[in-house]
Amino acid sequence: MQFKPRKYRYKGADPDKEQKNFWILILVGIAISAAIMYFF
């Protein structure tokens, strides 16, 4: 499996949309972590 480091500059992609998705992923991750800490 070959992994190339991806820089956050996309050709032909909407940077605002990409950043929004990135922040949504972060918020979901934090919410899941908080739920796990709270319930266990």
Protein backbone atom coordinates (compact mmCIF):
# COMPACT_ATOMS: atom_id res chain seq x y z
CA MET A 1 0.00 0.00 0.00
CA GLN A 2 1.48 3.27 -1.11
CA PHE A 3 0.64 6.36 0.88
CA LYS A 4 1.49 9.81 -0.37
CA PRO A 5 1.13 12.72 2.05
CA ARG A 6 -1.82 14.82 0.97
CA LYS A 7 -1.61 18.55 1.27
CA TYR A 8 -4.80 20.47 1.73
CA ARG A 9 -4.73 21.96 -1.73
CA TYR A 10 -7.05 20.24 -4.12
CA LYS A 11 -7.18 20.76 -7.85
CA GLY A 12 -10.75 21.03 -9.02
CA ALA A 13 -12.19 20.72 -5.52
CA ASP A 14 -13.94 23.32 -3.43
CA PRO A 15 -11.59 24.21 -0.53
CA ASP A 16 -14.42 25.58 1.62
CA LYS A 17 -16.35 22.34 1.25
CA GLU A 18 -13.28 20.26 2.06
CA GLN A 19 -12.55 22.33 5.16
CA LYS A 20 -16.18 22.08 6.29
CA ASN A 21 -16.10 18.29 5.98
CA PHE A 22 -12.79 18.27 7.88
CA TRP A 23 -14.28 20.25 10.78
CA ILE A 24 -17.40 18.04 10.84
CA LEU A 25 -15.14 14.98 11.17
CA ILE A 26 -13.27 16.62 14.07
CA LEU A 27 -16.51 17.54 15.86
CA VAL A 28 -17.90 14.01 15.41
CA GLY A 29 -14.67 12.54 16.78
CA ILE A 30 -14.81 14.82 19.84
CA ALA A 31 -18.48 13.98 20.42
CA ILE A 32 -17.78 10.22 20.27
CA SER A 33 -14.80 10.57 22.63
CA ALA A 34 -16.90 12.59 25.09
CA ALA A 35 -19.72 10.02 24.94
CA ILE A 36 -17.29 7.15 25.60
CA MET A 37 -15.73 8.99 28.56
CA TYR A 38 -19.18 9.86 29.92
CA PHE A 39 -20.73 6.42 29.65
CA PHE A 40 -17.72 4.32 30.68
